[in-house]
CSV table of C-alpha atoms in Angstrom, one decimal:
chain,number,residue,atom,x,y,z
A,1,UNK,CA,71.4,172.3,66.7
A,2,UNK,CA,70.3,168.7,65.5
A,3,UNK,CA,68.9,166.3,67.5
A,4,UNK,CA,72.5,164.2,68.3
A,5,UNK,CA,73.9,167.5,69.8
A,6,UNK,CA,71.1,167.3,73.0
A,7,UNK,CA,72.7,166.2,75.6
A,8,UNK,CA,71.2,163.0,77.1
A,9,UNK,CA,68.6,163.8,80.0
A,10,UNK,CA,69.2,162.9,83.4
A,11,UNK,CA,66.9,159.9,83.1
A,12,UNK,CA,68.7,158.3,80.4
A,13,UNK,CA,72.2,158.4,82.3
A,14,UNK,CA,70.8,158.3,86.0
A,15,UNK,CA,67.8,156.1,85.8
A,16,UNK,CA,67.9,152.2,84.8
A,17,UNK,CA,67.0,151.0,81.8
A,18,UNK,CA,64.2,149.3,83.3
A,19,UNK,CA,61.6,152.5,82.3
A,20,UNK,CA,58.9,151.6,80.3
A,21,UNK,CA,56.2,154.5,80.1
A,22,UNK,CA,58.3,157.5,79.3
A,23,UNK,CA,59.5,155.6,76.2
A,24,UNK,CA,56.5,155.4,74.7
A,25,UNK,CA,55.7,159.2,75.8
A,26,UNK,CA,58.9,161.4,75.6
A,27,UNK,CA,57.7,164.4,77.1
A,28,UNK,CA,58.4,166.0,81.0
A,29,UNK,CA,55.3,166.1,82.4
A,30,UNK,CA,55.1,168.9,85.1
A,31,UNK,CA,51.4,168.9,86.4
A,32,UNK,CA,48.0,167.1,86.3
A,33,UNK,CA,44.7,167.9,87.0
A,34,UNK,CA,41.4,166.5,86.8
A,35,UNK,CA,41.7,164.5,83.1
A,36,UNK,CA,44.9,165.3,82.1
A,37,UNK,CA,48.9,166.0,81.8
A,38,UNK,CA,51.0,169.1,81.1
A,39,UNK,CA,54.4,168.6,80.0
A,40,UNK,CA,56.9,171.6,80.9
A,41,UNK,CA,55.9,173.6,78.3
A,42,UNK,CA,52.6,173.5,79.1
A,43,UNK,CA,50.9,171.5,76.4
A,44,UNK,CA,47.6,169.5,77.8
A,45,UNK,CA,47.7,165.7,77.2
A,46,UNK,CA,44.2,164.0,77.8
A,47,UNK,CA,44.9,160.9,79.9
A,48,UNK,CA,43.2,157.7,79.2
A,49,UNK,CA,45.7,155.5,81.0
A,50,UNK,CA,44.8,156.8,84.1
A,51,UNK,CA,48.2,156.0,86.3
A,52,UNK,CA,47.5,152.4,85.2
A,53,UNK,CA,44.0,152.0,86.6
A,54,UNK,CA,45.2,154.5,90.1
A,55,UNK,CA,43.3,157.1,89.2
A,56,UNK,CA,39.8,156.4,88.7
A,57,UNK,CA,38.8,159.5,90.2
A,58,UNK,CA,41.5,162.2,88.5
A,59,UNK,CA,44.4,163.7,89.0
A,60,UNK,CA,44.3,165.7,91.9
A,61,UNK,CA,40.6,166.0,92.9
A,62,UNK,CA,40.0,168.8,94.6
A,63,UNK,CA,38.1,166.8,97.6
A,64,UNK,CA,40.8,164.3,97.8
A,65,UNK,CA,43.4,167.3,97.7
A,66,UNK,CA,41.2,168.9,100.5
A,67,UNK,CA,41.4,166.4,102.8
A,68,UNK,CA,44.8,165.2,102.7
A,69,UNK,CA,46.1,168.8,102.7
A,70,UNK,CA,44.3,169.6,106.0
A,71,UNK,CA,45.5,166.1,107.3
A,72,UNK,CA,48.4,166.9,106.9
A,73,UNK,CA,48.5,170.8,108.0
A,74,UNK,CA,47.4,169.2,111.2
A,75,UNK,CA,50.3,167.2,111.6
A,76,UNK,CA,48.2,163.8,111.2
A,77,UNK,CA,50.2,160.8,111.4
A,78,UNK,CA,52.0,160.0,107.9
A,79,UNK,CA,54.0,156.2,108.5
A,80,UNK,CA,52.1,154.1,111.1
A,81,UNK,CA,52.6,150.9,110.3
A,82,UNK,CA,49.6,148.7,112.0
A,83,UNK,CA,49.4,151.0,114.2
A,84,UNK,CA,45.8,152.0,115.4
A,85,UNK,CA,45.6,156.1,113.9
A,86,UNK,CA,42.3,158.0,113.6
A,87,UNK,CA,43.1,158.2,109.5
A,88,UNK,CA,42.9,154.2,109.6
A,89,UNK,CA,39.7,154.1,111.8
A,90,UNK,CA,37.9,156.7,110.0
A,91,UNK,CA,39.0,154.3,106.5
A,92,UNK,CA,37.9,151.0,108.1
A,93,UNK,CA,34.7,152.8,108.9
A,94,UNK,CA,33.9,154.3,105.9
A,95,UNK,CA,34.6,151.4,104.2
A,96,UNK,CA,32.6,149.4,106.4
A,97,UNK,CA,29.0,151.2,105.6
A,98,UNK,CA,29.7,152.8,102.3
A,99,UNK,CA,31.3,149.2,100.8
A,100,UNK,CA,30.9,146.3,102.8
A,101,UNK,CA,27.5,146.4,104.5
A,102,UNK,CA,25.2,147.3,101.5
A,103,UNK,CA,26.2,144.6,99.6
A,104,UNK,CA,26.6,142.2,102.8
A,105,UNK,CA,29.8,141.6,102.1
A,106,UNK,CA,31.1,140.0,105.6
A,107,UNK,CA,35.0,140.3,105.1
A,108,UNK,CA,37.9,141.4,107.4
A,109,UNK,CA,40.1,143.7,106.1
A,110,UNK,CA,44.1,143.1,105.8
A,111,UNK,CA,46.0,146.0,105.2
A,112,UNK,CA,49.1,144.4,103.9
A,113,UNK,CA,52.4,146.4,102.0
A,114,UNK,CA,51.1,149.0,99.6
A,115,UNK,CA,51.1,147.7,96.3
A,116,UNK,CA,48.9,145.0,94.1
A,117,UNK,CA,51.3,142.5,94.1
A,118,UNK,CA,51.7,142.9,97.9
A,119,UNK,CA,47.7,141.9,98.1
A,120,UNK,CA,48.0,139.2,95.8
A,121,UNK,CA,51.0,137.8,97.8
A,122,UNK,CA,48.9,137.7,101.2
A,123,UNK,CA,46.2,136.2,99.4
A,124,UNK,CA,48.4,133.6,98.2
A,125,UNK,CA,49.8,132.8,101.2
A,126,UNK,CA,46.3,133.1,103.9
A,127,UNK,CA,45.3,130.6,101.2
A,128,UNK,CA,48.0,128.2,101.4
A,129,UNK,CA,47.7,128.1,105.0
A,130,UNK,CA,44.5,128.1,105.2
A,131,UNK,CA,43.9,125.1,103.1
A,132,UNK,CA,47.4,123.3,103.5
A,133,UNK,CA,47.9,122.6,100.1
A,134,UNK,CA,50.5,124.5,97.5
A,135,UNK,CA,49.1,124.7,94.0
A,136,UNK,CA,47.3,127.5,92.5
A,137,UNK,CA,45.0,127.7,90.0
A,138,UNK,CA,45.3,130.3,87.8
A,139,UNK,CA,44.2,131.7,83.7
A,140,UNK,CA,46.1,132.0,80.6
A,141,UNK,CA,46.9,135.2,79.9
A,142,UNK,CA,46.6,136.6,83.6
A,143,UNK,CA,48.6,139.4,85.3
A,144,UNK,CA,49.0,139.8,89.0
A,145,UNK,CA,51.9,141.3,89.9
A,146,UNK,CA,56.0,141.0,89.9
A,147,UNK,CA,57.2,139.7,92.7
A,148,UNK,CA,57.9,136.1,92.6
A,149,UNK,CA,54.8,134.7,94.0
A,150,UNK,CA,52.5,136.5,92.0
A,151,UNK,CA,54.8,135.9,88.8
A,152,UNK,CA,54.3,132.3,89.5
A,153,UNK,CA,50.4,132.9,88.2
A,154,UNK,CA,51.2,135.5,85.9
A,155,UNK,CA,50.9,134.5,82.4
A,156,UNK,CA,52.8,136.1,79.8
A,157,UNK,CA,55.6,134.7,79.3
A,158,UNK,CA,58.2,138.0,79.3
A,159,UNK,CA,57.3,138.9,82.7
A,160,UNK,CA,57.8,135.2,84.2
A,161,UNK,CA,61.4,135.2,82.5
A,162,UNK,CA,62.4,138.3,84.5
A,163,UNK,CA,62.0,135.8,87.6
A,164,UNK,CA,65.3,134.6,86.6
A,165,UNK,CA,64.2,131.4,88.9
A,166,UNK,CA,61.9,128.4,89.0
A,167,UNK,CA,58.0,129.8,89.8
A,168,UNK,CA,56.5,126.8,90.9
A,169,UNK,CA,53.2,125.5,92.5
A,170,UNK,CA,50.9,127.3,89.5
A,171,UNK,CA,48.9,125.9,87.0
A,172,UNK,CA,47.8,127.1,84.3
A,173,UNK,CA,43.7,126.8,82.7
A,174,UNK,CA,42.1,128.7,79.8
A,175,UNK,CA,40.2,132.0,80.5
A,176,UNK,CA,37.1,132.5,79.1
A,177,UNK,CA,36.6,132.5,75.2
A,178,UNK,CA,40.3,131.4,75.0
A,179,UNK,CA,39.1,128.4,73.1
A,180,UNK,CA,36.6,129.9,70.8
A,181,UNK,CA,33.7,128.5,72.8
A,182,UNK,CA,35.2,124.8,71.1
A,183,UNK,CA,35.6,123.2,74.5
A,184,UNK,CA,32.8,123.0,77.3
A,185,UNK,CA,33.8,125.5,80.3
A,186,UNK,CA,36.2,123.9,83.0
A,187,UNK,CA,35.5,120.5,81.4
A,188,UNK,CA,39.5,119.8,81.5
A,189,UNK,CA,39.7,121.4,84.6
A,190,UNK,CA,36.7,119.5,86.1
A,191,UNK,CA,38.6,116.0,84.9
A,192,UNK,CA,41.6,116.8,86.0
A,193,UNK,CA,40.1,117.5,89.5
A,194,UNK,CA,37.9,114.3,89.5
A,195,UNK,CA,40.6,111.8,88.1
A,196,UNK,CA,43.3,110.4,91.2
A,197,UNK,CA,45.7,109.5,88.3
A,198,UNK,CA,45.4,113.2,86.5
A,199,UNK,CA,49.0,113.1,88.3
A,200,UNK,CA,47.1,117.1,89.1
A,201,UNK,CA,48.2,118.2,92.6
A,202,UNK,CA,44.5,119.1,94.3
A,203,UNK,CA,44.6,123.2,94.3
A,204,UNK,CA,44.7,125.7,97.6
A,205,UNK,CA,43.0,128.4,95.6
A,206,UNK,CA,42.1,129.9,92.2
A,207,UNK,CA,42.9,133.0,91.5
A,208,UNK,CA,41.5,135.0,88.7
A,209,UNK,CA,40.4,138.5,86.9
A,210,UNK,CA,37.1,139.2,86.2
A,211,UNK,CA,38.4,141.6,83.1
A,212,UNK,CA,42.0,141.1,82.4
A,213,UNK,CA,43.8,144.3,81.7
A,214,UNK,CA,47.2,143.6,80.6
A,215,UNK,CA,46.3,140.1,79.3
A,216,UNK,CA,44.3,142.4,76.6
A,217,UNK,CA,40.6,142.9,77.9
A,218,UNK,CA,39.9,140.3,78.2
A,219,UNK,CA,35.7,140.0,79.7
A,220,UNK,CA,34.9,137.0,81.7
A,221,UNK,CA,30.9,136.1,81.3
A,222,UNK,CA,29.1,136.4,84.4
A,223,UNK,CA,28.0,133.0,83.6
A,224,UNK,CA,31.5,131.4,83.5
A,225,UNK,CA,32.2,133.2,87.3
A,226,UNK,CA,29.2,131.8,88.4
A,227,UNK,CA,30.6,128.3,87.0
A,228,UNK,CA,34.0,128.7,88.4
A,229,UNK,CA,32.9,129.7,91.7
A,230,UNK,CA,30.5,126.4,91.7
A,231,UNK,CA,33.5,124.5,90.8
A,232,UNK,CA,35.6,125.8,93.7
A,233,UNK,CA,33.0,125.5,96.3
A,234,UNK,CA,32.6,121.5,95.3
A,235,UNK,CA,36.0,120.8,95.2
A,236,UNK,CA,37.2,122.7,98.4
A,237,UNK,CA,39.5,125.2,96.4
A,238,UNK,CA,39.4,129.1,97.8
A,239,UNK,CA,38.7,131.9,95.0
A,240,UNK,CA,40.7,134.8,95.2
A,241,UNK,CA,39.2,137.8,92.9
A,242,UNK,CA,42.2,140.2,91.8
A,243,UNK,CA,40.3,143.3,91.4
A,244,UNK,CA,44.0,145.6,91.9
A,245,UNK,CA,43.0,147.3,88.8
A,246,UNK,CA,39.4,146.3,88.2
A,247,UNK,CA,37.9,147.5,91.5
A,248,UNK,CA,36.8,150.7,92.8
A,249,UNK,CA,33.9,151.4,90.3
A,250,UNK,CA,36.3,150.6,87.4
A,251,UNK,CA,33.6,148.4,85.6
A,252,UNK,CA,30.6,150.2,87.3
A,253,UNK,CA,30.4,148.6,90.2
A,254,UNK,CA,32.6,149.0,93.3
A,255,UNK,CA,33.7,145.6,92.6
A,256,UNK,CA,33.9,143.9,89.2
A,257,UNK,CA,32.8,140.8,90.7
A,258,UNK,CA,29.1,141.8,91.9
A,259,UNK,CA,27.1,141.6,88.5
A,260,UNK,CA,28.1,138.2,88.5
A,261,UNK,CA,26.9,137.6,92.1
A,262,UNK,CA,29.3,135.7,93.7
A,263,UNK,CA,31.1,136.2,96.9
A,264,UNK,CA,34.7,135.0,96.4
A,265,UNK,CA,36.3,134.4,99.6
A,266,UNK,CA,39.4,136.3,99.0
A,267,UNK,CA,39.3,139.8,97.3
A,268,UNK,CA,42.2,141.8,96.5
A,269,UNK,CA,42.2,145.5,96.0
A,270,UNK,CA,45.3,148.3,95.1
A,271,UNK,CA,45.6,150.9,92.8
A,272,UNK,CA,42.4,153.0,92.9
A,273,UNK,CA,41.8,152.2,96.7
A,274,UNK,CA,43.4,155.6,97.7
A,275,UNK,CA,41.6,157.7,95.5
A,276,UNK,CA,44.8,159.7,94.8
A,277,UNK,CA,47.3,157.5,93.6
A,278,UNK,CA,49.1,157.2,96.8
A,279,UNK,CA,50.3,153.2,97.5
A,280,UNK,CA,47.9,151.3,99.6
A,281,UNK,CA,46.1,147.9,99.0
A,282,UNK,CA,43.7,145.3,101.1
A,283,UNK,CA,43.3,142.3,101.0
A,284,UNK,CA,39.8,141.3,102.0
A,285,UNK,CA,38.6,137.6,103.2
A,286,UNK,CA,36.0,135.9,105.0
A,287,UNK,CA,36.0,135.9,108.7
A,288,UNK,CA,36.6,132.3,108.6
A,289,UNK,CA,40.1,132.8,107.2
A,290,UNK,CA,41.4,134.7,108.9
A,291,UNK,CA,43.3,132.8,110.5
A,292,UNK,CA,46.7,135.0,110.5
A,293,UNK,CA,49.3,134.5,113.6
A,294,UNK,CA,49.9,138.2,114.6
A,295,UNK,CA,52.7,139.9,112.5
A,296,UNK,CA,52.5,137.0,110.0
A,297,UNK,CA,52.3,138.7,106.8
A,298,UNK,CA,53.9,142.5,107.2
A,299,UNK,CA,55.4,145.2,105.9
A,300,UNK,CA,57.1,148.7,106.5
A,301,UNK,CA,54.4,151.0,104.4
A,302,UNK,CA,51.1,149.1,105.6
A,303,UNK,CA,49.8,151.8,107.7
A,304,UNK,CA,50.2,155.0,104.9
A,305,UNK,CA,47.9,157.3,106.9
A,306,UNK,CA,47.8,160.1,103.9
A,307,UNK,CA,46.4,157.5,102.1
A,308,UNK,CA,43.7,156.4,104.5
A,309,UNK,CA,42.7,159.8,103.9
A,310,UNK,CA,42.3,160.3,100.8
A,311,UNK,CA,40.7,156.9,100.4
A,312,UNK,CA,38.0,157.7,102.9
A,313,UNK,CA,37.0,160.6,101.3
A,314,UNK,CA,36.9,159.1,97.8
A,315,UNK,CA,34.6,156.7,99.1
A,316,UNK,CA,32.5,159.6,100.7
A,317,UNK,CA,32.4,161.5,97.5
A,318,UNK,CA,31.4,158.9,95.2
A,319,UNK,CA,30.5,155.3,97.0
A,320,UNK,CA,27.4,156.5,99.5
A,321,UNK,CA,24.9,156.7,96.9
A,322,UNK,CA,24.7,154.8,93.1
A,323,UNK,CA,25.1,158.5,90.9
A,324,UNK,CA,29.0,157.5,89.8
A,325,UNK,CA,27.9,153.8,89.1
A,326,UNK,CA,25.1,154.8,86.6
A,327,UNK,CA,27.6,157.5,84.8
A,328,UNK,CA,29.7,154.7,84.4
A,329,UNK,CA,27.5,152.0,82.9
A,330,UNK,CA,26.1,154.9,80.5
A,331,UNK,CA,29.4,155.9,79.5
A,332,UNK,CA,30.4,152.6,78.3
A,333,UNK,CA,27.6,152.5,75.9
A,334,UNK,CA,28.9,155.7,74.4
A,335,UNK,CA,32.5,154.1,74.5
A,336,UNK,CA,31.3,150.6,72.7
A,337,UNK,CA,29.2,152.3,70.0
A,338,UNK,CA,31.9,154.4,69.1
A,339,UNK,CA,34.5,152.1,69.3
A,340,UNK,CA,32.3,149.8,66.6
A,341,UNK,CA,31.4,152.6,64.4
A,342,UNK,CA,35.0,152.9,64.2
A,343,UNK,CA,36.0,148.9,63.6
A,344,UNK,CA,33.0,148.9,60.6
A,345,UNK,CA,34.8,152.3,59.1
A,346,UNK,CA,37.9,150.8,59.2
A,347,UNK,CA,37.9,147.9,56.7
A,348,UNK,CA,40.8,146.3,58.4
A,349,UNK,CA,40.5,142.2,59.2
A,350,UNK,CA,40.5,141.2,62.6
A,351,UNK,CA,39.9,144.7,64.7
A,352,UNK,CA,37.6,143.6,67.3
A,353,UNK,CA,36.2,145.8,70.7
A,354,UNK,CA,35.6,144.4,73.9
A,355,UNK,CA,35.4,145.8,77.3
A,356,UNK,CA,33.5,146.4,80.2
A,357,UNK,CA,32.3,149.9,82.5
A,358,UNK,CA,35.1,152.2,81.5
A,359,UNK,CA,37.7,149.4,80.6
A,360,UNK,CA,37.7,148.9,76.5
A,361,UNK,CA,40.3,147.2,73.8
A,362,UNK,CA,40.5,147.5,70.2
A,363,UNK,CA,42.3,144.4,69.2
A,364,UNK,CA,44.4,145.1,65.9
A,365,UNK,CA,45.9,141.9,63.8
A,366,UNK,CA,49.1,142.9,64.9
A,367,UNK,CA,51.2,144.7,67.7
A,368,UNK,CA,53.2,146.9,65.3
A,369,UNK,CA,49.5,148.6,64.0
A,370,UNK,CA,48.7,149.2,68.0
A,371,UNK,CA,51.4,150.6,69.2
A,372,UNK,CA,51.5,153.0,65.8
A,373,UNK,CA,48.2,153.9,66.8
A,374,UNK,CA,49.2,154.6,70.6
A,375,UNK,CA,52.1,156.6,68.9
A,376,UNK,CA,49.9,158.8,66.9
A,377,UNK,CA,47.6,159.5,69.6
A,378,UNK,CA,50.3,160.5,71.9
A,379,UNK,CA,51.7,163.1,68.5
A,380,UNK,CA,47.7,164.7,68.8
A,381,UNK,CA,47.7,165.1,72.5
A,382,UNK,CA,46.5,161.3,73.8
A,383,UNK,CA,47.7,159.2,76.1
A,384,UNK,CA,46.9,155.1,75.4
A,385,UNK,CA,48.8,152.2,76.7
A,386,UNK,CA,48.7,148.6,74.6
A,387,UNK,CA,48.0,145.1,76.0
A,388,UNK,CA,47.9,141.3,75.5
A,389,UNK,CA,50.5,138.9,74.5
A,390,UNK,CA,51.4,140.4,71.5
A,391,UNK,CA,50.6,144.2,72.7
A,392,UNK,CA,48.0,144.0,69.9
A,393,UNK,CA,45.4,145.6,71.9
A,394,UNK,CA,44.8,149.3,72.5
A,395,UNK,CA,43.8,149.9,76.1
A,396,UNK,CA,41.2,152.7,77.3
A,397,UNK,CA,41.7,153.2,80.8
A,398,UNK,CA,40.0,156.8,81.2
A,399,UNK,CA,39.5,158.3,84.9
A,400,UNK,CA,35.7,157.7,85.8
A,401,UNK,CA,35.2,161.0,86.3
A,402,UNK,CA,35.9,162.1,82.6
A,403,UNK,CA,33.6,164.6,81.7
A,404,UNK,CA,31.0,164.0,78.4
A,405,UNK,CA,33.3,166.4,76.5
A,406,UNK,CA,36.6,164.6,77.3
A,407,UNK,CA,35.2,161.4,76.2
A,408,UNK,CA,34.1,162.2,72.8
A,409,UNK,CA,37.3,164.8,72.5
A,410,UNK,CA,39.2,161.3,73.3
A,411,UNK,CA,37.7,159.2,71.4
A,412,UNK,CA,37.7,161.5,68.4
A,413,UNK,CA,41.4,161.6,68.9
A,414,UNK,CA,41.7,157.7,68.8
A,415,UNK,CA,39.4,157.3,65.5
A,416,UNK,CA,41.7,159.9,63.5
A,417,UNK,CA,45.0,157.7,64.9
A,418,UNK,CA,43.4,154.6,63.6
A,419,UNK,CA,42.7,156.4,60.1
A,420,UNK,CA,46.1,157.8,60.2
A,421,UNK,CA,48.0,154.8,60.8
A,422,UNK,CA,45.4,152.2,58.5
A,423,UNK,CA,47.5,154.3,55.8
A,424,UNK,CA,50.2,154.5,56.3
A,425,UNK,CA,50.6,151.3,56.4
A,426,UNK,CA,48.8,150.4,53.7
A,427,UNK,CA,51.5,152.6,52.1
C-alpha cells in the first residue's frame, strides 16, 4: 500500500482547515503523563511545548488528578457560573494566602470567560471605563489573544488580517531591544505624550508582556518595566501585565512581573492557572478599579468548578513554600549554558539564545532553518513549537516540573536536530 491509497483521516474531512499543531506533528496522540505524549502506538514523545504554556505542572499530575477525581466522585458542582460554590471559595482562598498576601499584592479577583483572550478583553474594557479614554498602548511584536479586542493590540500582522475588520483604538510602540539599544527608552513615546499637537489620542492603558512568547522571546529588562511603569503612573495611563502564558511560576516567580518590582494595576492570568489544562482565567486589579456594574463583563464558562479544583491544589502543591521557584531559576542556568554551548558549536551567523525561568529561543537567520529543526526534533521523539514574526525562533516551553533527566535528554535531542539540519542545508 503507498501512501496515496490511506484513506484521509477523519480530521482532514471533518475538521476545518483551521488546525495548526497536528500539522506540524502528524501523529494520534492517545495519552499523556507527567512530561510527555504517547501516540496510539505507544511511542513516548517528550513535550517541551507544554499545551502552549497550560501545563506548567504536567500532564496529569497525580495530585491534580486526585483532587478533581474525588471532586468529582462526590458530585461537586461542574458549571456554576458566578455562582458562590465551595470549589470557588476554597480557590479564592488559596489564592488569597499562598499568592496574593506574601507578596502584598492587594487585588480583587475577576473571574471572567475561560480563556486568555477572555482576561485580556476585561482588562481592556475595566480600563476604558475606568479611565474614559479609548486608546491603548501596546508593543511591537505582542500577542494577546484572538478575539477582536485583543487583535487590536496584537502585533503580527497575520493574526490581525484574520479580523477581517477595522481594529481600532491601538497604538503601537517598540518593545525592548527592538531598536538595538539606538533610541533612548520611551523617548518617542514620552514626546508623543508631552506634545498637544502629537495629533496622539492620550492612552486608557498600556498593555504589555514581560517575555513575549509568540512574538519570539522576547525578555523585557527589569529596568525598562520599571521605566514604563514610571511612565504610566505620570501620565495617568493604567498598566495591564499579560502574564496568560508567563504566569504561574513560568519564569520562576509566580508572576513574571515581581523581579522587576512593580505592581501593575491590572494583571491578567489563563493557561496554567488551573494546573491541569482545564479553561479558566482571572483578571486581577486594584481595589480601586473595580468599579464593574454587576453582570457587566460575563460569560457562560466563568464559574468551571473542576477547574477551581485543580487550581487550588496546584497552588497547594507548589506555591506555599519557594522549593519550585529555586528549581526553576537553577534550571534555566542549565538551559542557557547549553543552549550557548550549542550556538558557539554551530558556526552558523545570526543563532542567538534568549529567555527567561523555563522560557528560551534559539533565534535562527531564517524561518525555513527553525521549523526544519522543530521537524527533526519531532522525527527523534521532541515536541518544539516556533515563534516570532518570521517563525525564526525555536521555542522551549517545558513543564516546570521536568525532571534533571528529561531536560538534558531534551536538550540533547534539540543539539543533534540543529546539527542535522545545519547540513543538510548546507547541502
Amino acid at each position: 500500500m503507498t501512501l496515496t491509497d490511506i484513506a484521509p483521516s477523519v480530521f482532514e474531512t471533518v475538521e476545518s482547515e483551521v488546525r495548526s499543531y497536528c500539522r506540524a506533528w502528524p501523529v494520534v496522540f492517545e495519552r499523556a503523563s507527567g512530561s510527555r505524549l504517547y501516540d496510539e502506538q505507544g511511542r513516548p514523545y517528550l513535550d517541551f511545548f507544554a499545551g502552549a504554556g497550560s501545563l506548567n505542572y504536567g500532564h496529569n499530575h497525580p495530585v491534580l488528578k486526585r483532587a478533581l477525581l474525588d471532586y468529582l466522585a462526590d458530585d461537586g458542582v461542574t458549571h456554576g457560573l458566578d455562582m458562590s460554590t465551595t470549589a470557588k471559595r476554597d480557590f479564592l482562598e488559596t489564592f488569597r494566602s499562598t499568592v496574593l498576601e506574601p507578596r502584598a499584592l492587594p487585588y480583587k479577583v475577576m473571574f471572567p470567560g475561560p480563556t486568555g483572550t477572555n482576561a485580556v478583553e476585561a482588562a481592556l474594557k475595566l480600563a476604558r471605563k475606568v479611565t474614559g479614554r479609548k486608546t491603548v498602548v501596546s508593543f511591537t511584536n505582542a500577542f494577546h489573544g484572538m478575539s477582536l479586542g485583543s487583535l487590536a493590540v496584537t502585533g503580527n500582522a497575520a493574526k490581525r488580517a484574520g479580523a477581517g475588520v477595522p481594529l481600532p483604538h491601538a497604538t503601537r510602540m517598540p518593545f525592548d531591544h527592538y531598536l538595538g539599544g539606538r533610541v533612548p527608552d520611551f523617548l518617542w513615546f514620552e514626546r508623543l505624550l508631552d506634545d498637544p499637537g502629537s495629533g496622539f489620542d492620550h492612552p486608557a492603558a498600556v498593555i504589555v508582556e514581560t517575555v513575549q512568547g509568540e512574538g519570539g522571546i522576547n525578555v523585557a529588562r527589569a529596568e525598562w518595566l520599571r521605566a514604563l511603569s514610571e511612565l504610566c503612573r505620570r501620565h495617568g495611563m493604567l498598566l495591564i501585565v499579560d502574564d496568560v502564558q508567563m504566569g504561574c511560576g513560568r519564569t520562576g516567580d509566580f508572576f513574571s512581573f515581581e523581579e522587576s518590582g512593580i505592581t501593575p494595576d491590572i494583571v491578567t492570568l489563563s493557561k496554567s492557572i488551573s494546573g491541569y489544562g482545564l479553561p479558566m482565567a482571572l483578571c486581577l486589579f486594584k481595589p480601586e478599579l473595580d468599579v464593574w456594574e454587576p453582570g457587566e463583563h460575563n460569560g457562560t464558562f466563568r464559574g468551571n468548578n473542576p477547574a477551581f479544583v485543580t487550581a487550588t491544589a496546584a497552588l497547594d502543591a507548589y506555591w506555599r513554600d519557594g522549593v519550585l521557584r529555586e528549581r526553576t531559576l537553577g534550571r534555566a542556568d542549565r538551559v542557557e549554558s547549553a543552549l550557548l554551548d550549542l550556538c558557539g558549536g554551530d558556526g552558523r551567523a545570526g543563532v542567538a539564545v534568549r529567555g527567561r525561568g523555563l522560557v528560551w529561543g534559539l533565534e535562527f537567520a531564517d524561518g525555513e532553518r527553525a521549523e526544519a529543526v522543530c521537524r527533526r526534533a519531532f522525527e527523534l521523539g521532541l515536541l518544539l513549537e516556533t515563534s516570532g514574526p518570521h517563525g525564526e525562533v525555536v521555542k522551549l516551553l517545558p513543564p516546570l516540573t521536568v525532571t534533571d533527566d528529561e531536560l538534558d535528554e531534551g536538550l540533547g535531542v534539540l543539539a543533534r536536530s540543529v546539527r542535522h539540519t545545519a547540513g543538510r542545508l548546507a547541502a
